[in-house]
PDB file of C-alpha atoms in Angstrom:
ATOM      1  CA  UNK U   1     -41.228  24.324 -70.119  1.00 40.00           C
ATOM      2  CA  UNK U   2     -42.065  25.185 -73.671  1.00 44.00           C
ATOM      3  CA  UNK U   3     -38.642  26.691 -74.358  1.00 64.00           C
ATOM      4  CA  UNK U   4     -35.161  25.328 -74.846  1.00 77.00           C
ATOM      5  CA  UNK U   5     -31.850  26.430 -73.353  1.00 86.00           C
ATOM      6  CA  UNK U   6     -30.472  29.760 -74.585  1.00 91.00           C
ATOM      7  CA  UNK U   7     -26.884  30.542 -75.449  1.00 91.00           C
ATOM      8  CA  UNK U   8     -25.184  33.608 -73.940  1.00 94.00           C
ATOM      9  CA  UNK U   9     -24.353  36.659 -76.010  1.00 93.00           C
ATOM     10  CA  UNK U  10     -20.928  38.309 -76.126  1.00 92.00           C
ATOM     11  CA  UNK U  11     -19.047  38.529 -72.795  1.00 89.00           C
ATOM     12  CA  UNK U  12     -19.821  41.781 -71.036  1.00 87.00           C
ATOM     13  CA  UNK U  13     -23.397  42.013 -72.362  1.00 94.00           C
ATOM     14  CA  UNK U  14     -25.240  44.410 -70.048  1.00 96.00           C
ATOM     15  CA  UNK U  15     -27.368  42.547 -67.518  1.00 98.00           C
ATOM     16  CA  UNK U  16     -30.513  44.607 -66.952  1.00 98.00           C
ATOM     17  CA  UNK U  17     -33.354  42.620 -65.369  1.00 98.00           C
ATOM     18  CA  UNK U  18     -33.741  40.112 -62.564  1.00 98.00           C
ATOM     19  CA  UNK U  19     -36.910  38.191 -63.378  1.00 98.00           C
ATOM     20  CA  UNK U  20     -38.072  37.443 -59.842  1.00 97.00           C
ATOM     21  CA  UNK U  21     -41.507  35.996 -60.494  1.00 96.00           C
ATOM     22  CA  UNK U  22     -42.297  32.622 -58.995  1.00 94.00           C
ATOM     23  CA  UNK U  23     -42.738  29.745 -61.446  1.00 90.00           C
ATOM     24  CA  UNK U  24     -46.159  29.571 -63.189  1.00 90.00           C
ATOM     25  CA  UNK U  25     -46.764  33.327 -63.016  1.00 94.00           C
ATOM     26  CA  UNK U  26     -45.975  33.970 -66.681  1.00 92.00           C
ATOM     27  CA  UNK U  27     -42.201  33.724 -66.459  1.00 94.00           C
ATOM     28  CA  UNK U  28     -41.795  32.041 -69.841  1.00 92.00           C
ATOM     29  CA  UNK U  29     -43.907  34.727 -71.509  1.00 94.00           C
ATOM     30  CA  UNK U  30     -41.831  37.466 -69.843  1.00 96.00           C
ATOM     31  CA  UNK U  31     -38.708  35.615 -70.953  1.00 96.00           C
ATOM     32  CA  UNK U  32     -39.744  35.879 -74.586  1.00 95.00           C
ATOM     33  CA  UNK U  33     -40.903  39.489 -74.210  1.00 97.00           C
ATOM     34  CA  UNK U  34     -37.594  40.576 -72.655  1.00 97.00           C
ATOM     35  CA  UNK U  35     -35.653  38.795 -75.392  1.00 96.00           C
ATOM     36  CA  UNK U  36     -37.509  40.986 -77.889  1.00 97.00           C
ATOM     37  CA  UNK U  37     -37.354  44.267 -75.962  1.00 97.00           C
ATOM     38  CA  UNK U  38     -33.755  44.001 -74.742  1.00 97.00           C
ATOM     39  CA  UNK U  39     -32.445  42.373 -77.930  1.00 95.00           C
ATOM     40  CA  UNK U  40     -30.476  39.736 -76.110  1.00 96.00           C
ATOM     41  CA  UNK U  41     -30.699  36.261 -74.549  1.00 97.00           C
ATOM     42  CA  UNK U  42     -32.532  35.678 -71.271  1.00 97.00           C
ATOM     43  CA  UNK U  43     -31.184  33.076 -68.862  1.00 97.00           C
ATOM     44  CA  UNK U  44     -34.077  30.868 -67.747  1.00 95.00           C
ATOM     45  CA  UNK U  45     -32.492  29.330 -64.680  1.00 95.00           C
ATOM     46  CA  UNK U  46     -34.978  26.461 -64.518  1.00 90.00           C
ATOM     47  CA  UNK U  47     -34.242  25.358 -68.066  1.00 89.00           C
ATOM     48  CA  UNK U  48     -30.511  26.109 -67.941  1.00 92.00           C
ATOM     49  CA  UNK U  49     -29.974  24.371 -64.575  1.00 91.00           C
ATOM     50  CA  UNK U  50     -31.697  21.164 -65.676  1.00 84.00           C
ATOM     51  CA  UNK U  51     -31.306  21.016 -69.446  1.00 82.00           C
ATOM     52  CA  UNK U  52     -28.622  23.522 -70.415  1.00 87.00           C
ATOM     53  CA  UNK U  53     -24.937  22.968 -71.184  1.00 89.00           C
ATOM     54  CA  UNK U  54     -23.167  20.715 -68.692  1.00 89.00           C
ATOM     55  CA  UNK U  55     -21.062  23.595 -67.324  1.00 92.00           C
ATOM     56  CA  UNK U  56     -24.201  25.638 -66.568  1.00 94.00           C
ATOM     57  CA  UNK U  57     -25.931  22.683 -64.922  1.00 92.00           C
ATOM     58  CA  UNK U  58     -22.932  22.200 -62.649  1.00 94.00           C
ATOM     59  CA  UNK U  59     -22.650  25.924 -61.951  1.00 96.00           C
ATOM     60  CA  UNK U  60     -26.270  26.078 -60.788  1.00 97.00           C
ATOM     61  CA  UNK U  61     -25.832  23.001 -58.609  1.00 96.00           C
ATOM     62  CA  UNK U  62     -22.821  24.726 -57.003  1.00 97.00           C
ATOM     63  CA  UNK U  63     -24.784  27.966 -56.547  1.00 98.00           C
ATOM     64  CA  UNK U  64     -27.739  26.147 -55.002  1.00 97.00           C
ATOM     65  CA  UNK U  65     -25.453  24.295 -52.605  1.00 97.00           C
ATOM     66  CA  UNK U  66     -23.436  27.344 -51.548  1.00 97.00           C
ATOM     67  CA  UNK U  67     -26.116  30.060 -51.297  1.00 97.00           C
ATOM     68  CA  UNK U  68     -27.838  28.908 -48.065  1.00 96.00           C
ATOM     69  CA  UNK U  69     -24.549  28.524 -46.197  1.00 95.00           C
ATOM     70  CA  UNK U  70     -22.398  31.362 -47.583  1.00 95.00           C
ATOM     71  CA  UNK U  71     -21.473  33.161 -44.365  1.00 93.00           C
ATOM     72  CA  UNK U  72     -17.810  34.118 -44.647  1.00 96.00           C
ATOM     73  CA  UNK U  73     -16.411  36.802 -46.942  1.00 95.00           C
ATOM     74  CA  UNK U  74     -14.654  34.199 -49.103  1.00 96.00           C
ATOM     75  CA  UNK U  75     -17.827  32.094 -49.433  1.00 96.00           C
ATOM     76  CA  UNK U  76     -19.873  35.125 -50.479  1.00 97.00           C
ATOM     77  CA  UNK U  77     -17.232  36.146 -53.009  1.00 97.00           C
ATOM     78  CA  UNK U  78     -17.211  32.622 -54.429  1.00 97.00           C
ATOM     79  CA  UNK U  79     -21.001  32.782 -54.737  1.00 98.00           C
ATOM     80  CA  UNK U  80     -20.752  36.168 -56.463  1.00 98.00           C
ATOM     81  CA  UNK U  81     -18.231  34.721 -58.920  1.00 98.00           C
ATOM     82  CA  UNK U  82     -20.402  31.688 -59.687  1.00 98.00           C
ATOM     83  CA  UNK U  83     -23.443  33.903 -60.352  1.00 98.00           C
ATOM     84  CA  UNK U  84     -21.512  36.343 -62.543  1.00 97.00           C
ATOM     85  CA  UNK U  85     -19.925  33.463 -64.446  1.00 96.00           C
ATOM     86  CA  UNK U  86     -23.206  31.727 -65.237  1.00 97.00           C
ATOM     87  CA  UNK U  87     -25.079  34.945 -66.143  1.00 97.00           C
ATOM     88  CA  UNK U  88     -22.355  36.607 -68.213  1.00 96.00           C
ATOM     89  CA  UNK U  89     -23.641  37.276 -71.727  1.00 96.00           C
ATOM     90  CA  UNK U  90     -27.320  37.472 -70.725  1.00 98.00           C
ATOM     91  CA  UNK U  91     -29.591  40.522 -70.447  1.00 98.00           C
ATOM     92  CA  UNK U  92     -31.848  39.027 -67.780  1.00 98.00           C
ATOM     93  CA  UNK U  93     -32.546  35.982 -65.675  1.00 97.00           C
ATOM     94  CA  UNK U  94     -35.827  34.211 -65.083  1.00 96.00           C
ATOM     95  CA  UNK U  95     -37.657  31.601 -62.994  1.00 94.00           C
ATOM     96  CA  UNK U  96     -36.474  29.338 -60.176  1.00 94.00           C
ATOM     97  CA  UNK U  97     -33.945  28.799 -58.732  1.00 96.00           C
ATOM     98  CA  UNK U  98     -32.744  32.318 -59.675  1.00 97.00           C
ATOM     99  CA  UNK U  99     -35.979  33.978 -58.505  1.00 97.00           C
ATOM    100  CA  UNK U 100     -35.393  32.648 -54.985  1.00 97.00           C
ATOM    101  CA  UNK U 101     -31.874  34.147 -55.022  1.00 98.00           C
ATOM    102  CA  UNK U 102     -32.851  37.707 -55.947  1.00 98.00           C
ATOM    103  CA  UNK U 103     -30.797  39.414 -53.165  1.00 98.00           C
ATOM    104  CA  UNK U 104     -27.706  37.423 -54.131  1.00 98.00           C
ATOM    105  CA  UNK U 105     -28.068  38.353 -57.816  1.00 98.00           C
ATOM    106  CA  UNK U 106     -28.684  42.010 -56.856  1.00 98.00           C
ATOM    107  CA  UNK U 107     -25.352  42.014 -55.050  1.00 97.00           C
ATOM    108  CA  UNK U 108     -23.632  41.041 -58.299  1.00 98.00           C
ATOM    109  CA  UNK U 109     -25.737  43.329 -60.529  1.00 98.00           C
ATOM    110  CA  UNK U 110     -26.699  46.341 -58.363  1.00 97.00           C
ATOM    111  CA  UNK U 111     -27.869  48.392 -61.379  1.00 97.00           C
ATOM    112  CA  UNK U 112     -30.395  45.786 -62.526  1.00 98.00           C
ATOM    113  CA  UNK U 113     -34.100  46.243 -61.871  1.00 98.00           C
ATOM    114  CA  UNK U 114     -36.331  43.487 -60.492  1.00 98.00           C
ATOM    115  CA  UNK U 115     -39.484  42.524 -62.398  1.00 98.00           C
ATOM    116  CA  UNK U 116     -41.694  39.992 -60.635  1.00 98.00           C
ATOM    117  CA  UNK U 117     -44.458  38.455 -62.679  1.00 97.00           C
ATOM    118  CA  UNK U 118     -47.541  37.842 -60.550  1.00 96.00           C
ATOM    119  CA  UNK U 119     -51.103  36.546 -60.828  1.00 94.00           C
ATOM    120  CA  UNK U 120     -54.093  35.753 -58.637  1.00 93.00           C
ATOM    121  CA  UNK U 121     -53.285  33.304 -55.852  1.00 91.00           C
ATOM    122  CA  UNK U 122     -55.969  30.731 -56.703  1.00 92.00           C
ATOM    123  CA  UNK U 123     -55.097  30.582 -60.402  1.00 90.00           C
ATOM    124  CA  UNK U 124     -51.394  30.364 -59.627  1.00 92.00           C
ATOM    125  CA  UNK U 125     -51.804  27.485 -57.184  1.00 92.00           C
ATOM    126  CA  UNK U 126     -54.024  25.530 -59.584  1.00 88.00           C
ATOM    127  CA  UNK U 127     -51.333  25.797 -62.264  1.00 84.00           C
ATOM    128  CA  UNK U 128     -48.457  25.156 -59.853  1.00 82.00           C
ATOM    129  CA  UNK U 129     -50.159  22.167 -58.267  1.00 82.00           C
ATOM    130  CA  UNK U 130     -50.683  20.657 -61.722  1.00 68.00           C
ATOM    131  CA  UNK U 131     -46.964  21.011 -62.479  1.00 65.00           C
ATOM    132  CA  UNK U 132     -46.071  19.584 -59.058  1.00 62.00           C
ATOM    133  CA  UNK U 133     -48.256  16.604 -59.868  1.00 57.00           C
ATOM    134  CA  UNK U 134     -46.388  15.973 -63.106  1.00 57.00           C
ATOM    135  CA  UNK U 135     -42.905  16.419 -61.674  1.00 58.00           C
ATOM    136  CA  UNK U 136     -43.702  14.556 -58.452  1.00 55.00           C
ATOM    137  CA  UNK U 137     -44.806  11.285 -60.059  1.00 57.00           C
ATOM    138  CA  UNK U 138     -43.014   8.368 -58.412  1.00 50.00           C
ATOM    139  CA  UNK U 139     -41.925   6.822 -61.703  1.00 56.00           C
ATOM    140  CA  UNK U 140     -40.362   9.906 -63.347  1.00 60.00           C
ATOM    141  CA  UNK U 141     -36.854   9.552 -61.791  1.00 60.00           C
ATOM    142  CA  UNK U 142     -36.831   5.861 -62.767  1.00 61.00           C
ATOM    143  CA  UNK U 143     -38.004   6.435 -66.351  1.00 61.00           C
ATOM    144  CA  UNK U 144     -35.408   9.156 -67.055  1.00 61.00           C
ATOM    145  CA  UNK U 145     -32.612   7.302 -65.237  1.00 58.00           C
ATOM    146  CA  UNK U 146     -30.498   6.853 -68.391  1.00 52.00           C
ATOM    147  CA  UNK U 147     -31.008  10.375 -69.765  1.00 60.00           C
ATOM    148  CA  UNK U 148     -27.704  12.118 -69.035  1.00 58.00           C
ATOM    149  CA  UNK U 149     -28.919  15.607 -68.169  1.00 56.00           C
ATOM    150  CA  UNK U 150     -31.977  14.491 -66.212  1.00 60.00           C
ATOM    151  CA  UNK U 151     -29.792  12.387 -63.946  1.00 64.00           C
ATOM    152  CA  UNK U 152     -29.067  15.576 -61.990  1.00 79.00           C
ATOM    153  CA  UNK U 153     -32.769  16.130 -61.208  1.00 77.00           C
ATOM    154  CA  UNK U 154     -32.587  14.304 -57.868  1.00 78.00           C
ATOM    155  CA  UNK U 155     -29.617  16.420 -56.725  1.00 88.00           C
ATOM    156  CA  UNK U 156     -31.271  19.590 -58.072  1.00 89.00           C
ATOM    157  CA  UNK U 157     -34.504  18.858 -56.199  1.00 86.00           C
ATOM    158  CA  UNK U 158     -32.702  18.186 -52.916  1.00 90.00           C
ATOM    159  CA  UNK U 159     -30.726  21.450 -53.137  1.00 94.00           C
ATOM    160  CA  UNK U 160     -33.827  23.400 -54.117  1.00 93.00           C
ATOM    161  CA  UNK U 161     -35.568  22.022 -51.022  1.00 93.00           C
ATOM    162  CA  UNK U 162     -32.680  23.382 -48.923  1.00 96.00           C
ATOM    163  CA  UNK U 163     -33.072  26.816 -50.544  1.00 97.00           C
ATOM    164  CA  UNK U 164     -36.821  26.779 -49.883  1.00 96.00           C
ATOM    165  CA  UNK U 165     -36.272  25.949 -46.189  1.00 96.00           C
ATOM    166  CA  UNK U 166     -33.579  28.618 -45.851  1.00 97.00           C
ATOM    167  CA  UNK U 167     -35.532  31.339 -47.633  1.00 97.00           C
ATOM    168  CA  UNK U 168     -39.213  30.606 -46.890  1.00 96.00           C
ATOM    169  CA  UNK U 169     -39.175  27.938 -44.167  1.00 95.00           C
ATOM    170  CA  UNK U 170     -40.863  25.509 -46.568  1.00 93.00           C
ATOM    171  CA  UNK U 171     -39.448  22.299 -48.032  1.00 86.00           C
ATOM    172  CA  UNK U 172     -41.148  22.783 -51.399  1.00 86.00           C
ATOM    173  CA  UNK U 173     -43.450  25.151 -53.265  1.00 89.00           C
ATOM    174  CA  UNK U 174     -46.764  25.197 -51.399  1.00 90.00           C
ATOM    175  CA  UNK U 175     -50.062  27.069 -51.634  1.00 91.00           C
ATOM    176  CA  UNK U 176     -48.836  30.181 -49.800  1.00 93.00           C
ATOM    177  CA  UNK U 177     -45.336  30.219 -51.350  1.00 94.00           C
ATOM    178  CA  UNK U 178     -46.289  32.944 -53.835  1.00 95.00           C
ATOM    179  CA  UNK U 179     -47.352  35.237 -50.994  1.00 95.00           C
ATOM    180  CA  UNK U 180     -44.215  34.502 -48.962  1.00 96.00           C
ATOM    181  CA  UNK U 181     -41.992  35.034 -51.993  1.00 97.00           C
ATOM    182  CA  UNK U 182     -43.527  38.395 -52.884  1.00 97.00           C
ATOM    183  CA  UNK U 183     -43.344  39.555 -49.268  1.00 97.00           C
ATOM    184  CA  UNK U 184     -39.666  38.608 -49.264  1.00 97.00           C
ATOM    185  CA  UNK U 185     -39.081  40.666 -52.425  1.00 98.00           C
ATOM    186  CA  UNK U 186     -40.708  43.727 -50.836  1.00 98.00           C
ATOM    187  CA  UNK U 187     -38.370  43.335 -47.854  1.00 97.00           C
ATOM    188  CA  UNK U 188     -35.094  42.958 -49.754  1.00 97.00           C
ATOM    189  CA  UNK U 189     -35.515  44.975 -52.965  1.00 98.00           C
ATOM    190  CA  UNK U 190     -35.506  48.805 -52.862  1.00 97.00           C
ATOM    191  CA  UNK U 191     -39.003  50.056 -53.838  1.00 97.00           C
ATOM    192  CA  UNK U 192     -37.672  52.086 -56.767  1.00 97.00           C
ATOM    193  CA  UNK U 193     -36.176  48.927 -58.294  1.00 98.00           C
ATOM    194  CA  UNK U 194     -39.088  46.511 -57.730  1.00 98.00           C
ATOM    195  CA  UNK U 195     -41.881  46.150 -60.306  1.00 98.00           C
ATOM    196  CA  UNK U 196     -44.768  43.684 -60.171  1.00 98.00           C
ATOM    197  CA  UNK U 197     -46.179  42.841 -63.567  1.00 97.00           C
ATOM    198  CA  UNK U 198     -48.987  40.650 -64.931  1.00 96.00           C
ATOM    199  CA  UNK U 199     -48.323  39.279 -68.405  1.00 95.00           C
ATOM    200  CA  UNK U 200     -52.039  39.648 -69.208  1.00 94.00           C
ATOM    201  CA  UNK U 201     -51.370  43.425 -69.326  1.00 95.00           C
ATOM    202  CA  UNK U 202     -49.311  43.048 -72.500  1.00 96.00           C
ATOM    203  CA  UNK U 203     -46.639  45.371 -73.856  1.00 97.00           C
ATOM    204  CA  UNK U 204     -47.545  48.809 -72.491  1.00 97.00           C
ATOM    205  CA  UNK U 205     -46.720  48.515 -68.745  1.00 97.00           C
ATOM    206  CA  UNK U 206     -43.655  46.397 -69.436  1.00 98.00           C
ATOM    207  CA  UNK U 207     -42.274  48.853 -71.977  1.00 98.00           C
ATOM    208  CA  UNK U 208     -42.926  51.684 -69.510  1.00 97.00           C
ATOM    209  CA  UNK U 209     -40.935  49.855 -66.831  1.00 98.00           C
ATOM    210  CA  UNK U 210     -38.032  49.359 -69.248  1.00 97.00           C
ATOM    211  CA  UNK U 211     -38.392  52.775 -70.882  1.00 97.00           C
ATOM    212  CA  UNK U 212     -38.447  51.305 -74.382  1.00 97.00           C
ATOM    213  CA  UNK U 213     -40.897  51.793 -77.277  1.00 97.00           C
ATOM    214  CA  UNK U 214     -43.773  49.360 -77.767  1.00 97.00           C
ATOM    215  CA  UNK U 215     -42.823  46.931 -80.568  1.00 96.00           C
ATOM    216  CA  UNK U 216     -45.009  46.521 -83.623  1.00 95.00           C
ATOM    217  CA  UNK U 217     -45.679  42.828 -83.086  1.00 95.00           C
ATOM    218  CA  UNK U 218     -48.076  40.656 -81.057  1.00 95.00           C
ATOM    219  CA  UNK U 219     -47.307  40.119 -77.402  1.00 96.00           C
ATOM    220  CA  UNK U 220     -45.931  36.583 -76.869  1.00 93.00           C
ATOM    221  CA  UNK U 221     -47.724  33.919 -74.883  1.00 84.00           C
ATOM    222  CA  UNK U 222     -45.744  30.918 -73.750  1.00 75.00           C
ATOM    223  CA  UNK U 223     -45.769  27.957 -71.349  1.00 61.00           C
ATOM    224  CA  UNK U 224     -49.412  27.024 -71.235  1.00 55.00           C
ATOM    225  CA  UNK U 225     -50.682  24.018 -69.303  1.00 55.00           C
ATOM    226  CA  UNK U 226     -50.501  22.073 -72.554  1.00 56.00           C
ATOM    227  CA  UNK U 227     -46.819  23.004 -72.988  1.00 54.00           C
ATOM    228  CA  UNK U 228     -46.037  21.569 -69.547  1.00 51.00           C
ATOM    229  CA  UNK U 229     -47.890  18.334 -70.302  1.00 55.00           C
ATOM    230  CA  UNK U 230     -46.188  17.988 -73.702  1.00 54.00           C
ATOM    231  CA  UNK U 231     -42.722  18.474 -72.195  1.00 55.00           C
ATOM    232  CA  UNK U 232     -43.540  15.867 -69.551  1.00 52.00           C
ATOM    233  CA  UNK U 233     -44.657  13.424 -72.265  1.00 59.00           C
ATOM    234  CA  UNK U 234     -41.486  14.142 -74.275  1.00 57.00           C
ATOM    235  CA  UNK U 235     -39.338  13.252 -71.246  1.00 58.00           C
ATOM    236  CA  UNK U 236     -41.298  10.046 -70.669  1.00 60.00           C
ATOM    237  CA  UNK U 237     -40.954   8.992 -74.326  1.00 67.00           C
ATOM    238  CA  UNK U 238     -37.221   9.784 -74.333  1.00 62.00           C
ATOM    239  CA  UNK U 239     -36.832   7.894 -71.060  1.00 59.00           C
ATOM    240  CA  UNK U 240     -38.648   4.807 -72.367  1.00 69.00           C
ATOM    241  CA  UNK U 241     -36.507   4.828 -75.528  1.00 68.00           C
ATOM    242  CA  UNK U 242     -33.351   5.098 -73.425  1.00 64.00           C
ATOM    243  CA  UNK U 243     -34.466   2.088 -71.372  1.00 61.00           C
ATOM    244  CA  UNK U 244     -35.111   0.079 -74.560  1.00 74.00           C
ATOM    245  CA  UNK U 245     -31.621   0.963 -75.792  1.00 69.00           C
ATOM    246  CA  UNK U 246     -29.999  -0.001 -72.490  1.00 69.00           C
ATOM    247  CA  UNK U 247     -31.932  -3.286 -72.365  1.00 74.00           C
ATOM    248  CA  UNK U 248     -30.703  -4.056 -75.884  1.00 82.00           C
ATOM    249  CA  UNK U 249     -27.109  -3.323 -74.809  1.00 78.00           C
ATOM    250  CA  UNK U 250     -27.480  -5.516 -71.707  1.00 74.00           C
ATOM    251  CA  UNK U 251     -29.009  -8.346 -73.782  1.00 82.00           C
ATOM    252  CA  UNK U 252     -26.142  -8.224 -76.286  1.00 83.00           C
ATOM    253  CA  UNK U 253     -23.591  -8.203 -73.468  1.00 82.00           C
ATOM    254  CA  UNK U 254     -25.219 -11.248 -71.851  1.00 86.00           C
ATOM    255  CA  UNK U 255     -25.331 -13.037 -75.217  1.00 82.00           C
ATOM    256  CA  UNK U 256     -21.610 -12.416 -75.852  1.00 82.00           C
ATOM    257  CA  UNK U 257     -20.658 -13.482 -72.308  1.00 84.00           C
ATOM    258  CA  UNK U 258     -22.770 -16.632 -72.572  1.00 80.00           C
ATOM    259  CA  UNK U 259     -21.173 -17.572 -75.909  1.00 82.00           C
ATOM    260  CA  UNK U 260     -17.690 -16.896 -74.560  1.00 77.00           C
ATOM    261  CA  UNK U 261     -18.324 -19.098 -71.524  1.00 76.00           C
ATOM    262  CA  UNK U 262     -19.734 -21.912 -73.659  1.00 79.00           C
ATOM    263  CA  UNK U 263     -16.774 -21.688 -76.033  1.00 80.00           C
ATOM    264  CA  UNK U 264     -14.131 -21.807 -73.309  1.00 78.00           C
ATOM    265  CA  UNK U 265     -15.674 -24.073 -70.690  1.00 74.00           C
ATOM    266  CA  UNK U 266     -17.916 -26.513 -72.545  1.00 62.00           C
TER     267      UNK U 266
END
């Protein structure tokens, strides 16, 4: 939240970083920092899979469905193709669901490094639990029912639950998910390619990881608690307006049908 979908760069743009940090660890800040340092677009998989172009939304739904059950050679190759197709033109990826599929993305981009944003467990869970509370409200799916792109949220959530069970033996993000996720990264990523990074450290350690000079500009800060709340409010307002529009359409349809019936059968 706090950012919009990004468009890919030219086909064949070098993919350099798998952003493997769990949501609410500073992923949006790292997104903006990598865009500056690598001079190219970063693919935020959370934003792109829920609010990006229709083809990217569908591609992520296909990836999320196939990843937990890709056993045969042909299924794995199809998964590789889907990942390469959706990430072509980007310099990095970020956030969930991509962060939970780090080994699968590494298979497609073996030269990429893995940067996992991290933070203290208690602070992370407080922030994550707040976001869960917003996204888990019973009325949200109903309010956004007529918003085209948000109609996929129910399918997205179900497939993300399947990924969580497959990868961490949890149905959803819970209090110890950050620990489980980071342990998983240490098991599947070669040590020389895995870097844990706290966005509070600023430019210097990140530039050292990437072997690039420190830019002469302030370090970005993005996706605060307020950003999440504002995005939630924006979706609610858009959803209410869509309901008002649909009610107006239904009322006009009923009025025309009623007049037609009275004209022909009275």
